[in-house]
Amino acid sequence: MIRITDILDRVAENNPEADLDIIDRAYIFSARVHDGQIRLSGEPYLSHPLEVAGILAEMNLDPVSIASGLLHDVVEDTHATPEEIEQTFGREVMRIVAGVTKISKLSFGSSLARQAESLRKMLLAMADDIRVILIKLADRLHNMRTLSFHKEGKRRVIARETLDIYAPIAARLGIYWIKNELENTSFMYLMPEEYTRIKTNVSKDLEEREQYIEDVKGYLRGTMETHKLECQVLGRYKNFYSIYQKMISQELAFEDVYDIIAFRIILESIPQCYEALGIVHSLWKPIDIKFKDYIARPKPNMYQSLHTTVIGPRGERVEIQIRTLEMDRVAKSGIAAHWRYKEGASMDESIGRRFAWIQNLVENQENFRNPDEFLENVRIDLYPDEVYVFTPQGDVKTMPKGATPVDFAYMIHTEVGNQCTGAKVNGRIVSLNHELETGDTVDIITSKSHRPSKDWLKFVKTVKARSRIRQWIKVQEKSRSLSLGREMCEKAFRKHRLNFNTLMKSDQMDAAVAHFGFKTVDDLIASVGYGKTTPLQVVRRFVPKTAEEAEDKPRETIFDRLIGRVKKRKPSAGVLVKGLDDILIRFGKCCQPVPGDPIVGYITRGYGVTVHRANCVNALKMSPERQIEVAWAEETSETYPVKILIVSYDRVGLLADIATSISKNEANILSLNTHTKPNKSVESYLTLAVAGTGHLDRVVSSLRKISMVQEVRRLNT
């Protein structure tokens, strides 16, 4: 366990004028309130805040950040209050601690909602003070280092969240050493077989590789010295998760991944970097498409470097990065390299502009209250693959890879997006789903009479475009539902000799609106148009029922209307709709839910209720007004189809082993299709009949243990 004296020494070494007193007081306070608490590892709980503070000291953060790191769990896990923190350490520390504090004490409908709300709060705090996320990353990093003390199920949940959310945030902030460690550790717990296989392959011929690194480093250093360029030359191994990603995305065998080893040349100035690049290209033949100039055009997280890939001394591809000392410091620390707080001072304005994406991310998420949709869109915003395109005036716009002219139009202005009818890219008319590339000049063609299309949701990539299109569609659907609902209500009221338009303004109507849980009359009428409330339900708030009617005619509900329109069947689907079991249930073919999956139902006129997985893309596109609560039945003997993909290397007996493994786990193969690629890898698409997610997990785990199998994953479509 790290000691407080080690942390104080590190801070004093980095900044001799630093106020160490606030760190010392925070340590004493944390030790007092955490006294007697034990972690799962058996260590005193105090070891965790100390390790977090140690990581922050490694990042050279200011004393306030390190003190906040020591206190980050005291409000949640001890009797300490925010008021006590503010009184003892000041408002600044209290605000940071409040931003970092988890919200597990609050009550949400599901773990997904809790995760979404926790992330939302983190992003808001992050926009207010970036130190919140730096402490959160340090907290997550130490938790991942001690993840082995959790149960396997918990380990997988935490590792998945880390890979989806925290590693991309670290990358976006440019803190690559944290990003790499988070990815590698998550990879180890999520896919242990693949992790072990890559680790074993990297360890093979280790002595030969080490000698190769030393030879290339020496040759590069000697060549640079000949040209009077003083430099450092470093060699490094690519992290295991990056190797795995490259193998999957480019369909490569481990032996074909060329940049397992990369070299870095560090010089004094930018002109020297370009001179060194010319020298490297004169030594070895460059591969044109693999050259990237991040010095002239830095990444949004301020990363700068020259990247080139050359045919190296042994005829193999070699990746070489060239940068200055300052660029190397930023590459290691990211935003933390620029975070130097002094009394009353804050981050440089130009640095703040570079991180405007944080504020944009927060603003884009404000309208998403559905946790599935929110988490999906945050993931889209966090992944950093980007292209740089130009407006006709020459302004540069940064967009995600795969972005289209519609995304570009919404980036300019919402109205430009809504009225977009076409686009010119580099002077040529292109389709609206055309993927933009770096260097494109985009000119949007608009028409005031034009409106967004629901089809745009199939290809737009930015969260802003998606949210604005959905917002427009929701307004239009509400308008149509208002018109339909008004027509249905007028007809129903006429049957009972009532004037709907007159009663709309009455106190009785206000009481009816409150009874059905709506805020306005329009909301109630729209609900009728959507099909969630029946006109008869509204009429009955105005027409008293006779005793005979009350006895013989039970109140009609949306379920009655559904049952009246569709063919009834006995509950064989294993899904309950708010406790009822005699409604026609259909499963979305797009996502194939199985017991154990979070699910959501949507009313489909004439077809009962369609059940989707909660994170299904098609479900997220549907109107929330048609959503209805569904749940899996506690007991069911049904099996459900689910599609999986198995990626493996070709060998004799592979298919037999796969079939045997599935059979041993009592699953049934409904369909099977295999495809062998030129590189001898095999993609096998199977549809299995399983009882639920637990059954599926057992099957997948068993398949991953088969020799030569590289990946097994469930498919969404």
PDB file of C-alpha atoms in Angstrom, residues 74 92 96 145 176 242 339 362 378 412 476-477 491 506 510 554 623 717:
ATOM      1  CA  VAL A  74     -16.340   9.755   2.236  1.00  0.00           C
ATOM      2  CA  GLU A  92     -13.879  23.880  -4.340  1.00  0.00           C
ATOM      3  CA  ILE A  96     -15.306  18.141  -6.849  1.00  0.00           C
ATOM      4  CA  ARG A 145      -6.471  -3.399 -10.416  1.00  0.00           C
ATOM      5  CA  TYR A 176      -3.398   6.883 -23.122  1.00  0.00           C
ATOM      6  CA  SER A 242      -5.414  -3.247 -29.533  1.00  0.00           C
ATOM      7  CA  TRP A 339      -4.118  21.270 -15.889  1.00  0.00           C
ATOM      8  CA  VAL A 362     -23.496  17.274 -22.270  1.00  0.00           C
ATOM      9  CA  VAL A 378     -22.749   8.672 -25.128  1.00  0.00           C
ATOM     10  CA  ILE A 412     -24.136  23.857 -39.083  1.00  0.00           C
ATOM     11  CA  GLN A 476     -45.195  15.355 -36.171  1.00  0.00           C
ATOM     12  CA  GLU A 477     -46.499  12.123 -34.630  1.00  0.00           C
ATOM     13  CA  LYS A 491     -67.350  10.383 -32.642  1.00  0.00           C
ATOM     14  CA  SER A 506     -65.087  22.308 -18.729  1.00  0.00           C
ATOM     15  CA  ASP A 510     -59.683  19.028 -16.303  1.00  0.00           C
ATOM     16  CA  PRO A 554     -66.302  -3.901 -16.846  1.00  0.00           C
ATOM     17  CA  SER A 623     -42.506   6.485 -30.463  1.00  0.00           C
ATOM     18  CA  THR A 717     -29.715  -8.848 -36.147  1.00  0.00           C
TER      19      THR A 717
END
